[in-house]
Short mmCIF file of C-alpha atoms in Angstrom, two decimals:
data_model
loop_
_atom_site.label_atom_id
_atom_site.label_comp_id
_atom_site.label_asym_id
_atom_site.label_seq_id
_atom_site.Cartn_x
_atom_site.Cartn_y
_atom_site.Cartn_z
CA UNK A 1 0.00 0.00 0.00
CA UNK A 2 1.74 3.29 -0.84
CA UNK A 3 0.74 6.50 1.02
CA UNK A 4 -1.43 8.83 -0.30
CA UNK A 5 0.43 11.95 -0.39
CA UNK A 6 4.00 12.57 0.57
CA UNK A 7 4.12 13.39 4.00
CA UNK A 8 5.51 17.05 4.30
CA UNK A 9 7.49 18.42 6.56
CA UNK A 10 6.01 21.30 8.85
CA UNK A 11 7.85 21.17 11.86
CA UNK A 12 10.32 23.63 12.35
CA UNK A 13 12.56 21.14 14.78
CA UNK A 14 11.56 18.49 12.53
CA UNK A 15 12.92 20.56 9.49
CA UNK A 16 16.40 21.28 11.57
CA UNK A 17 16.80 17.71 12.61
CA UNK A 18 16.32 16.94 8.32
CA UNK A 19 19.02 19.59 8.11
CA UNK A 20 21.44 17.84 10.49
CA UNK A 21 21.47 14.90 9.24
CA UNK A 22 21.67 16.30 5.77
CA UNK A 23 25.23 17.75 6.59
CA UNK A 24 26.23 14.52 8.16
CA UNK A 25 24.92 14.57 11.83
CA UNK A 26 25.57 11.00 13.82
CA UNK A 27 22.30 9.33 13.36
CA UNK A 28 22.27 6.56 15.32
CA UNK A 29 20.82 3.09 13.61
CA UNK A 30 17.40 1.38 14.51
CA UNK A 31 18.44 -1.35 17.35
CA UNK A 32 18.53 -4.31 15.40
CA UNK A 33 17.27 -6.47 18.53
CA UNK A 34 14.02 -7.85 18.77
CA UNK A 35 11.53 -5.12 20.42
CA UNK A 36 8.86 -6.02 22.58
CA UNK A 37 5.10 -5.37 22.67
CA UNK A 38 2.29 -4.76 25.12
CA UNK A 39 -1.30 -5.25 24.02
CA UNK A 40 -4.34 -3.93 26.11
CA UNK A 41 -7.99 -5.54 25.23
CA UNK A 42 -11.25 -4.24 26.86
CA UNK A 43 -14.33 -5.14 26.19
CA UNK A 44 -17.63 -2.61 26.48
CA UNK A 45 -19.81 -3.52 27.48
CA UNK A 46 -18.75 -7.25 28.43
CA UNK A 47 -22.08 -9.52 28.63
CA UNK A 48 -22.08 -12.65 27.32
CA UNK A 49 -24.89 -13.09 24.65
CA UNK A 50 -25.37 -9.27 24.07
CA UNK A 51 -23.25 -7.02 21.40
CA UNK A 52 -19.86 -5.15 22.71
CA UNK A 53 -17.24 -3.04 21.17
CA UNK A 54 -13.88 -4.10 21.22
CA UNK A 55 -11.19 -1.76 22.50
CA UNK A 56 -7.92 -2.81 21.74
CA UNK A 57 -4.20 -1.19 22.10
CA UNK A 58 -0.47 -1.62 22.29
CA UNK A 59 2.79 -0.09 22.73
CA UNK A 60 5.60 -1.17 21.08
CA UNK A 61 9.55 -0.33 22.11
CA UNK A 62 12.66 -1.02 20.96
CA UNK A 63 15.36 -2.34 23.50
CA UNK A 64 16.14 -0.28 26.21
CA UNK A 65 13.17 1.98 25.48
CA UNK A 66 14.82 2.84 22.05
CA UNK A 67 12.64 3.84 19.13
CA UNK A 68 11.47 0.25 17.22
CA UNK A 69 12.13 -0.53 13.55
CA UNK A 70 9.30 0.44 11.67
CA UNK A 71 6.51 -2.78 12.12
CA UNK A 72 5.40 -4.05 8.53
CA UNK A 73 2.81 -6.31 9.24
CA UNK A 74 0.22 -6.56 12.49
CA UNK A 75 -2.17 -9.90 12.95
CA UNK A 76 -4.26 -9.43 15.70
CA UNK A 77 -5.89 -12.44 16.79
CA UNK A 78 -9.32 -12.32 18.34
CA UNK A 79 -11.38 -14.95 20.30
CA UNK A 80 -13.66 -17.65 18.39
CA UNK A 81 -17.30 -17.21 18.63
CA UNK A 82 -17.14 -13.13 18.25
CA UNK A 83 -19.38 -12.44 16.05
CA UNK A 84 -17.65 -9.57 13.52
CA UNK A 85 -20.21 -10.59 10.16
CA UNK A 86 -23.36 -11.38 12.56
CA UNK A 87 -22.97 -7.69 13.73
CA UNK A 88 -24.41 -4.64 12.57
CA UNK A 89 -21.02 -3.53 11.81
CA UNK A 90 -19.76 -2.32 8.31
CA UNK A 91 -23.24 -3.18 6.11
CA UNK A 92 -21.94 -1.20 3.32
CA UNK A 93 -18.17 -0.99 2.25
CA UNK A 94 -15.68 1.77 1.17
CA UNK A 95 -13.88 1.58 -1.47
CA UNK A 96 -9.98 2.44 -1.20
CA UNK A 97 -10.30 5.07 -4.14
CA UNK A 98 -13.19 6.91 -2.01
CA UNK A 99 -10.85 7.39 0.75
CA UNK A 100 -7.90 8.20 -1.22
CA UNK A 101 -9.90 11.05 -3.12
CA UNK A 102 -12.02 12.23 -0.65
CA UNK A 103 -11.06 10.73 2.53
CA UNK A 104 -13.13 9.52 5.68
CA UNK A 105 -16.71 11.64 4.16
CA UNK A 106 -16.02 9.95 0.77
CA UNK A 107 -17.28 6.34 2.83
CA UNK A 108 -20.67 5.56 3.73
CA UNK A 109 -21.21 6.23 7.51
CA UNK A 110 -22.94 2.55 7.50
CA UNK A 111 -19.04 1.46 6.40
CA UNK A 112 -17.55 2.59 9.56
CA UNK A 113 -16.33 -0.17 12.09
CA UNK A 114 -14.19 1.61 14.35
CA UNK A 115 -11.97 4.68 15.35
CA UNK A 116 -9.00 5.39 17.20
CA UNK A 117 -5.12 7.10 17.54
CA UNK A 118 -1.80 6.08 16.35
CA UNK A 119 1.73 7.72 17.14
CA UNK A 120 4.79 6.66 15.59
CA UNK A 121 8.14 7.99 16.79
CA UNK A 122 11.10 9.35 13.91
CA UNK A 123 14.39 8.78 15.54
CA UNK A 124 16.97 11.76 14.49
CA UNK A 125 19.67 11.96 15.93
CA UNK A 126 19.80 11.63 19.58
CA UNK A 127 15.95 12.93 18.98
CA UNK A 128 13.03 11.65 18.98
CA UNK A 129 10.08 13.38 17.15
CA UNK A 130 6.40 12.04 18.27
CA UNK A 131 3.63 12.39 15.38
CA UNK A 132 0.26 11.41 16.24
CA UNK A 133 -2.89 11.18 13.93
CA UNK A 134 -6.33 10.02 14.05
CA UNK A 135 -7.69 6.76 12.46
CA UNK A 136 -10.44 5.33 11.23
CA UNK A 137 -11.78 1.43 10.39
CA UNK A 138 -13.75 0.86 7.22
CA UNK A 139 -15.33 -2.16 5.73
CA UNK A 140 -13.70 -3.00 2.46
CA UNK A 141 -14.78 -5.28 -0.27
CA UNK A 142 -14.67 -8.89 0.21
CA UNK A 143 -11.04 -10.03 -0.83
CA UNK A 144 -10.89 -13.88 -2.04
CA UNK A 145 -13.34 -14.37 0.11
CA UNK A 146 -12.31 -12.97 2.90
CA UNK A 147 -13.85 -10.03 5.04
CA UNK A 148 -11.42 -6.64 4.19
CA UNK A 149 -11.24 -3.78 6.05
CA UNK A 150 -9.34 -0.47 5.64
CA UNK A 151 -7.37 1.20 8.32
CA UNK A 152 -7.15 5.25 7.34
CA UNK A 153 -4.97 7.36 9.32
CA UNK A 154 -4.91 10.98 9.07
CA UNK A 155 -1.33 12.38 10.53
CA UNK A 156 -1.05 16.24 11.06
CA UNK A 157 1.77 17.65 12.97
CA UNK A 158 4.80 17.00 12.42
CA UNK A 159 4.41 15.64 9.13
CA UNK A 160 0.77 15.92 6.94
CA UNK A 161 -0.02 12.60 5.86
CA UNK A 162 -2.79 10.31 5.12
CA UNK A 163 -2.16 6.63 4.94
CA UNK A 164 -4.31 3.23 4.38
CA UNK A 165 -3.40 0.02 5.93
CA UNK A 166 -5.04 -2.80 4.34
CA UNK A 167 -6.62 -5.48 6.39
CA UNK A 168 -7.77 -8.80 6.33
CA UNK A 169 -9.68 -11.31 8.71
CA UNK A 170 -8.17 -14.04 7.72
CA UNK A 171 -8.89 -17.91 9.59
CA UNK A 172 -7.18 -18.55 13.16
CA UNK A 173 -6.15 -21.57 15.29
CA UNK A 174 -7.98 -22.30 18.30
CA UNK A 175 -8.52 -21.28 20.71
CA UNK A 176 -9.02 -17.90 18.06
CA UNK A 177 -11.75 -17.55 15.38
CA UNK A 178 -9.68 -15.20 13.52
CA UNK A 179 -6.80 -12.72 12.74
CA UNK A 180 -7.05 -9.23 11.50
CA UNK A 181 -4.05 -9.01 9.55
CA UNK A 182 -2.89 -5.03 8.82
CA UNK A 183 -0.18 -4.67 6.30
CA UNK A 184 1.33 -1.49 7.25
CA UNK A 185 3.60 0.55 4.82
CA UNK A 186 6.94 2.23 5.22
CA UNK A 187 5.96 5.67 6.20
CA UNK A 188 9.09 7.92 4.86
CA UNK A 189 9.52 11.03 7.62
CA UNK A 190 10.97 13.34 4.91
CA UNK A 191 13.29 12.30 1.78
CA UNK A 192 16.17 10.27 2.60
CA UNK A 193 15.28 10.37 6.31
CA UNK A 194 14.37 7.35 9.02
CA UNK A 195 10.83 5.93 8.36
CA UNK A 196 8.56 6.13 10.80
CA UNK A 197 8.11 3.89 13.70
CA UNK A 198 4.32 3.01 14.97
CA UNK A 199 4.76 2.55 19.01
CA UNK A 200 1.14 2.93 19.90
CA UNK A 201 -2.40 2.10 18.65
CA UNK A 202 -5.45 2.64 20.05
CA UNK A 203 -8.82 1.84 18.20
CA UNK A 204 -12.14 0.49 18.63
CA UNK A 205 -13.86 -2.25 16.33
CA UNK A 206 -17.22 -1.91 17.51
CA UNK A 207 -20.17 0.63 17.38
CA UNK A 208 -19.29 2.74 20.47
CA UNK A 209 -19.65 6.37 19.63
CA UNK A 210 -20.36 5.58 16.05
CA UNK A 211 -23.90 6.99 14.50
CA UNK A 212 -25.18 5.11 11.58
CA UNK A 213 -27.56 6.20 8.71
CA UNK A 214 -30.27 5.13 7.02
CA UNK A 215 -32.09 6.18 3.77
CA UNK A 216 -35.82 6.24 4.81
CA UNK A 217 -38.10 8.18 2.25
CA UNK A 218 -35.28 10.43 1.22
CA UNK A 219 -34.49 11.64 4.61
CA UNK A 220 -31.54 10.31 6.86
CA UNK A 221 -32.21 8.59 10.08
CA UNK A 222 -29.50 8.31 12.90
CA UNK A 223 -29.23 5.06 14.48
CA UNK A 224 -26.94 3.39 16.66
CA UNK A 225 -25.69 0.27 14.78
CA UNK A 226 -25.36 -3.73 16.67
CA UNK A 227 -22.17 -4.38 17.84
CA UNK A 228 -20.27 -7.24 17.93
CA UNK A 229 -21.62 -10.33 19.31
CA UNK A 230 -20.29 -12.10 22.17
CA UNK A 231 -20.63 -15.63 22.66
CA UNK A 232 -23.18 -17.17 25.49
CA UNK A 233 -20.40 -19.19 27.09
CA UNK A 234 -16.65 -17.48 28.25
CA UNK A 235 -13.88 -19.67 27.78
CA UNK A 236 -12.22 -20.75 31.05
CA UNK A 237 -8.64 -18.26 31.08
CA UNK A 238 -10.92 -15.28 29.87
CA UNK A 239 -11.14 -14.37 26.02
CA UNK A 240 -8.10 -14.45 24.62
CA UNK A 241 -6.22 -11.70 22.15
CA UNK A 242 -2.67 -11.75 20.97
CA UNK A 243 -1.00 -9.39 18.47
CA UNK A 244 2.33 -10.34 16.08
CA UNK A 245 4.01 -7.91 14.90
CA UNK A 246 6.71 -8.07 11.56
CA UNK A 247 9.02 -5.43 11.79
CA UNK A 248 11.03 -3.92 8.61
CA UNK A 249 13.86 -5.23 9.93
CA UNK A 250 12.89 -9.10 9.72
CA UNK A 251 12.31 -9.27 13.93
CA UNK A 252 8.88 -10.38 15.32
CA UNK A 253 6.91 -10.12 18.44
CA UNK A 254 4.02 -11.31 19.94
CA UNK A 255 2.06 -9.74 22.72
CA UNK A 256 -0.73 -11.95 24.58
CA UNK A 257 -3.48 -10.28 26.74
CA UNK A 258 -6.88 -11.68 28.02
CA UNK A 259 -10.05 -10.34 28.73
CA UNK A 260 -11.52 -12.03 32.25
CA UNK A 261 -15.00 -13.75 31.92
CA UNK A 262 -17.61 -11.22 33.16
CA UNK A 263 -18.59 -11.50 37.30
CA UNK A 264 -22.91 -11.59 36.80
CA UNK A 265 -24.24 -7.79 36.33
CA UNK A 266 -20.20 -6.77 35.17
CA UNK A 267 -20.26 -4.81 32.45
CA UNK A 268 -16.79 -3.77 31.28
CA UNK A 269 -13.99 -5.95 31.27
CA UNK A 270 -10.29 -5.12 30.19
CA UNK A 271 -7.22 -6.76 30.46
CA UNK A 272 -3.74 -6.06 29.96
CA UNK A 273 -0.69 -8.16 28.37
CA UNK A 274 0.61 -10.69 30.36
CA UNK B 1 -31.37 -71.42 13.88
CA UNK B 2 -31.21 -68.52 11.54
CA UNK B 3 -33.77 -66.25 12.65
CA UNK B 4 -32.30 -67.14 16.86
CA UNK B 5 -29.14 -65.53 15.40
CA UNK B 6 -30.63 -62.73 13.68
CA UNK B 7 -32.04 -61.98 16.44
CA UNK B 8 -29.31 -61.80 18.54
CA UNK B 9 -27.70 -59.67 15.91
CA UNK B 10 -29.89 -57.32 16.03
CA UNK B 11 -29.56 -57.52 19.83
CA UNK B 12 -26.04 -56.59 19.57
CA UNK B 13 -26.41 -54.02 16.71
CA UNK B 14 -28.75 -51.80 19.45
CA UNK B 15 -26.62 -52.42 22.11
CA UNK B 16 -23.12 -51.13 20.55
CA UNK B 17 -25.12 -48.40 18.62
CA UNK B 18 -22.50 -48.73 15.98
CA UNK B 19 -22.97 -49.02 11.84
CA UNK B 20 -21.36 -52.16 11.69
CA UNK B 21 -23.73 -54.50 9.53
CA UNK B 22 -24.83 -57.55 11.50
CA UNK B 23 -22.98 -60.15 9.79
CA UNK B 24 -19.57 -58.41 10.38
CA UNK B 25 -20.49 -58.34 14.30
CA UNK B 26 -21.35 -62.27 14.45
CA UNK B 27 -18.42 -63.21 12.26
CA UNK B 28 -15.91 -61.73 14.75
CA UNK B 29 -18.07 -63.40 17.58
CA UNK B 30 -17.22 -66.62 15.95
CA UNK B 31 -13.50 -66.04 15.25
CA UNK B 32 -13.25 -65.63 19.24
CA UNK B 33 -15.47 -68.56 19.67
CA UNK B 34 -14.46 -72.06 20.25
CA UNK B 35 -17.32 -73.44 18.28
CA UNK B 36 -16.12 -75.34 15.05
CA UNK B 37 -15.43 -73.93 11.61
CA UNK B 38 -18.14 -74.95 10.01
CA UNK B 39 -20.38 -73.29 12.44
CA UNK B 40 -19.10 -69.75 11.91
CA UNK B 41 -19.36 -70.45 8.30
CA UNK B 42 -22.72 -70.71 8.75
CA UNK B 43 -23.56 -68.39 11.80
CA UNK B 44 -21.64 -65.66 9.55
CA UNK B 45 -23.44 -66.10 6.53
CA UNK B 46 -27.02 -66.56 7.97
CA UNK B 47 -27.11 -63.02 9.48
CA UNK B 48 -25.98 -61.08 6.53
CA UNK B 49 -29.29 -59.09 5.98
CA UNK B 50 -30.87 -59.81 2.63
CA UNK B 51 -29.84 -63.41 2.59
CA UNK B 52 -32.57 -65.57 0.90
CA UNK B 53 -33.08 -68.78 2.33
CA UNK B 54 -31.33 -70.38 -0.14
CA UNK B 55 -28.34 -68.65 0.74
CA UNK B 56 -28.07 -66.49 -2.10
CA UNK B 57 -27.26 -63.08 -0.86
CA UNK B 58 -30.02 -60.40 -2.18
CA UNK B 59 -28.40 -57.12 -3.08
CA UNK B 60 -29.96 -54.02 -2.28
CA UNK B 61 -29.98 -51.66 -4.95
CA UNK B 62 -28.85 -47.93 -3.88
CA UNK B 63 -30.70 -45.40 -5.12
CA UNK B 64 -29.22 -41.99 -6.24
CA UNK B 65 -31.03 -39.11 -6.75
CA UNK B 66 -29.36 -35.69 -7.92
CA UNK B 67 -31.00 -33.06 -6.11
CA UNK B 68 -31.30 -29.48 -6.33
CA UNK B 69 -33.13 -27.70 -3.44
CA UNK B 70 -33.94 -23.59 -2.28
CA UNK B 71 -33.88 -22.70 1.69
CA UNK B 72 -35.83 -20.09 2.40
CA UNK B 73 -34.81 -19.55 5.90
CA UNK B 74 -35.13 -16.86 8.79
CA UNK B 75 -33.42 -16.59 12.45
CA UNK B 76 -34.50 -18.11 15.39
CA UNK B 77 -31.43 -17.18 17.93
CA UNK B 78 -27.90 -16.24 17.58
CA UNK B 79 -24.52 -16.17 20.03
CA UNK B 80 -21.38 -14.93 19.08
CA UNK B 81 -20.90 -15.88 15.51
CA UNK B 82 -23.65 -18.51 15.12
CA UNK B 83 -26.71 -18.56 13.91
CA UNK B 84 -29.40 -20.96 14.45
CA UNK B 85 -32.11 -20.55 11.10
CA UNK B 86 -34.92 -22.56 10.24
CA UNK B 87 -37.55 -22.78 6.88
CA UNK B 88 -38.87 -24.44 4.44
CA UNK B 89 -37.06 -25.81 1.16
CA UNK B 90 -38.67 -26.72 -2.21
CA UNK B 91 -37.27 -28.60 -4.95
CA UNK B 92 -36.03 -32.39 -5.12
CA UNK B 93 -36.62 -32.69 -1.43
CA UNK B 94 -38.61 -30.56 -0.15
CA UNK B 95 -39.09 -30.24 3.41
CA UNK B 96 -38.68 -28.07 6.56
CA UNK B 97 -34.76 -27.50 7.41
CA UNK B 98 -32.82 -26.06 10.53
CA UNK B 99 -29.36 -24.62 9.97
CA UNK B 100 -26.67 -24.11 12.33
CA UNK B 101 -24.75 -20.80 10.07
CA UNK B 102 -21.58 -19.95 11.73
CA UNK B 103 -20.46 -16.64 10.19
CA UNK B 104 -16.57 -16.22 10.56
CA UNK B 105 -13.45 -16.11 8.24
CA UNK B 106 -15.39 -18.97 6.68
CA UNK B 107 -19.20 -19.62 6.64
CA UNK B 108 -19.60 -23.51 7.80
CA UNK B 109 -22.95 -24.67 7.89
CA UNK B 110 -24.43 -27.53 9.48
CA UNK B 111 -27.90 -28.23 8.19
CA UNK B 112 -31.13 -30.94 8.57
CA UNK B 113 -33.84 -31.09 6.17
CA UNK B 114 -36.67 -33.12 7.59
CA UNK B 115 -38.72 -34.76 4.51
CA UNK B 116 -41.78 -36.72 4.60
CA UNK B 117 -39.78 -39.76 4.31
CA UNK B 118 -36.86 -39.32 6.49
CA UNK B 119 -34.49 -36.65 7.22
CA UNK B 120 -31.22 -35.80 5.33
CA UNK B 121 -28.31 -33.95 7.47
CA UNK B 122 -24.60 -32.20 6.29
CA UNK B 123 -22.35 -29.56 6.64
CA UNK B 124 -20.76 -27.24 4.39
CA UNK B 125 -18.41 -24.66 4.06
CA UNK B 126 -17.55 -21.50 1.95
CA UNK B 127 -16.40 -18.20 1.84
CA UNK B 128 -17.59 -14.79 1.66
CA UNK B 129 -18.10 -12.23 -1.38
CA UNK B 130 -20.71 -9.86 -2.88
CA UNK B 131 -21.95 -7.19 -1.03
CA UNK B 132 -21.32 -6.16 2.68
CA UNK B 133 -24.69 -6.37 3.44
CA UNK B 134 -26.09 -8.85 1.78
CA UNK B 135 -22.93 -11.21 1.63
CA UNK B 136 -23.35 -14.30 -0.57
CA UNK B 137 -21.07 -17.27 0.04
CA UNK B 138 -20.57 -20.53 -2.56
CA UNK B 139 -18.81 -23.52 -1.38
CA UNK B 140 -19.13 -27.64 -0.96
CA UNK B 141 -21.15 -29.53 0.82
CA UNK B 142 -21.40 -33.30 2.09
CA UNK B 143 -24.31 -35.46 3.66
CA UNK B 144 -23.13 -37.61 5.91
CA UNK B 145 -26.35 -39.39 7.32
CA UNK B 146 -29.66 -39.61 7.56
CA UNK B 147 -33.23 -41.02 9.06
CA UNK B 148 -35.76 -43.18 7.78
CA UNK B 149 -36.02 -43.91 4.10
CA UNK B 150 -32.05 -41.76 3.85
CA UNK B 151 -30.57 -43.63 6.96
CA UNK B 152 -27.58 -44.53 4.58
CA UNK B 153 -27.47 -41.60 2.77
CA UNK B 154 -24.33 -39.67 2.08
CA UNK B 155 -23.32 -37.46 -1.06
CA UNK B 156 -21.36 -34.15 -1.98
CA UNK B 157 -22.70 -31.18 -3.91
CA UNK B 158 -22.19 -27.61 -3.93
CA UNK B 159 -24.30 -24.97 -2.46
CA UNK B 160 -24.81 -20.88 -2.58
CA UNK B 161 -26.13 -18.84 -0.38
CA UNK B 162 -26.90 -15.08 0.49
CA UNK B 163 -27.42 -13.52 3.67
CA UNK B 164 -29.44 -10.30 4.47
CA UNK B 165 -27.30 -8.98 7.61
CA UNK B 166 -29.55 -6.82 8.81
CA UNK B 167 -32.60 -9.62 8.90
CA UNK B 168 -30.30 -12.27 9.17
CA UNK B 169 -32.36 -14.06 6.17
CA UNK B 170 -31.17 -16.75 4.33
CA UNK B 171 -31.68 -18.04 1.23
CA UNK B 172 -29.65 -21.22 -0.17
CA UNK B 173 -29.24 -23.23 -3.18
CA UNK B 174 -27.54 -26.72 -2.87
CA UNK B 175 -27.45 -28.92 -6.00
CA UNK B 176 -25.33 -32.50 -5.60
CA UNK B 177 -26.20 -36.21 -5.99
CA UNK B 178 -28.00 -37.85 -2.77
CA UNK B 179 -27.15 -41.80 -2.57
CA UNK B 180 -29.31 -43.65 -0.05
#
């Protein structure tokens, strides 16, 4: 997937930093070790039998705390029995030329599965420049079959840039029913410069805080779409997640976390990595 | 003599439960037994079913039958990724059905069509395409057993279907051949 634009540069310290290592500034390599990963799971609300939203995160870091290679590929595994299709999630798609001319108001709002943040870090030098943006999860076309989604990011400061991820859910091993597979794309800071490094994600699949709308006699009516459907019976350990993550530089991670079974009348569960 | 161990055949077929044919059951009784050779001979081939009294075995003919059927079917309860449906189908074998539809990264469904004559129960499995919300899905499918007059039957066939997501209707279209 190639980026949509060429990022630009706005930031002034951003722009100096591209100056110093233009005239030859130390720029210390990406750590070639492996980094490690933390992924966060909630669920909200967490009843069995009844529709949720998942809320899912992580953080990734490089040894030491160091900025990571950039990551290349995500597969985020999610319990079996959630019901992503049997939803009321994503009835219409958007197509990847919509957002790529027109962005998130060029998709149906029925298209919308999800929303969330991402910040990657650019190493230069000895510093390191955060850049945050906002993202957004779209049903795609079917793909061979398989249920595709689109992850859109919007980046503003430092750099201006608006990216989609492909993804897939793809079949899992038990004790998963699938994986959400995100190919991610090298994200160039500025021309010849260090790509950019995703260290945190936070998004939602699910219909919390999302407003749906239907055509009914040429007017459009807000509703509040089904979420995703939990299964009747919890799994004895909780419902389990994991994330992989494929960095650029050939190293991989994985990152466990588990969601406890809900107590009677609980309803909002989390968990963290283990 | 013959209808004593026939009935003790059929005895033993309830008891185990399993699909082994009568005359298998008896002739590994009499390889364990001390009684004489000539005994099992006969014990074996007296309780084959069919067998004429002359000893002739009779063969039943199977029957084959390529079918092609439409489920019209709507939701009765759903958990997680499952849905349980249930309808009416028209066509070669027409009858009432109830579908197990589990909706993932692949759509298996496990299905029963009760007929007049017996009821006919497989599984099958395909994957998604088409139209977010009204996703079809083509794939194979196998029958694997049956009741009454389709106790034997098994066969392979392909099927398409489309689901309405927001009524969770189904419709499906198997075509295969049905042996029984």
């Amino acid at each position: 997937m190639r980026p949509l634009r060429r990022p630009r540069v706005r930031h002034r310290g951003l722009l100096a930093a591209a100056v110093a290592v233009a005239l030859g500034a130390a720029v210390p390599a990406t750590s070639q070790a492996a980094p490690s990963a933390r992924l966060e799971v909630a669920l909200v609300p967490e009843q069995l039998g009844r529709d949720t939203t998942i809320e899912f995160g992580f953080r990734i870091q490089g040894p030491h705390g160091t900025v990571p290679p950039p990551v290349t590929k995500i597969a985020l595994s999610y319990p079996a029995g959630f019901g992503i299709v049997t939803s009321g999630l994503g009835l219409q798609s958007c197509r990847e030329t919509s957002l790529e001319e027109v962005g998130v108001e060029g998709c149906p709002s029925q298209s919308l599965m999800g929303y969330g943040t991402a910040t990657g870090d650019i190493q230069i030098g000895p510093e390191v420049i955060e850049e945050s943006g906002a993202t957004a999860v779209f049903m795609a076309p079917f793909q061979n079959g398989n249920i595709a989604l689109q992850f859109y990011l919007n980046a503003e400061d430092p750099l201006a840039a608006q990216l989609i991820f492909p993804g897939l859910l793809l079949p899992a091993r038990a004790p998963f029913g699938g994986d959400l597979t995100i190919t991610v794309p090298l994200i160039e800071s500025f021309p010849d410069g260090p790509d950019v490094a995703l260290v945190r994600l936070r998004s939602t699949i699910g219909p919390l805080g999302i407003t749906y709308y239907d055509r009914i006699h040429g007017k459009f009516v807000p509703y509040h779409p089904n979420g995703i459907l939990l299964p009747r019976r919890c799994p004895r350990g909780g419902f389990p997640f994991a994330a992989a993550f494929t960095f650029a530089a050939g190293a991989e991670t994985t990152a466990h976390a588990a969601v406890p079974c809900p107590r009677r009348m609980a309803s909002r569960g989390s968990a963290r990595a283990r | 003599m013959r209808l004593g161990v026939r009935n003790k055949c059929r005895e033993l077929d309830r008891a185990r439960q399993s699909r082994r044919s009568c005359g298998r059951a008896a002739t590994r009784r009499c390889l364990t037994a001390v009684a004489p050779i000539g005994y099992c001979s006969l014990l074996a081939l007296a309780v084959i079913p069919g067998v004429a009294s002359g000893g002739i075995p009779l063969a039943r003919a199977a029957r084959a039958l390529n079918a092609t059927d439409t489920a019209h079917l709507h939701r009765v309860s759903n958990s997680g990724e499952e849905i349980l449906e249930v309808g009416r189908a028209t066509g070669t074998l027409p009858g009432s059905v109830r579908a197990y539809i589990n909706v993932g990264a692949t759509v298996i469904v496990h299905f029963t069509i009760d007929t007049a004559a017996g009821a006919i129960s497989g599984a099958g499995s395909g994957r998604l395409k088409g139209r977010a919300a009204e996703p079809s899905f083509a794939g194979r499918m196998t029958v694997r057993h049956g009741t009454g007059r389709y106790a034997h039957a098994h066969g392979e066939g392909g099927f398409y279907g489309t689901l309405d997501r927001r009524t969770y209707a189904l419709v499906v279209q198997t075509t295969g051949t049905l042996s029984y």
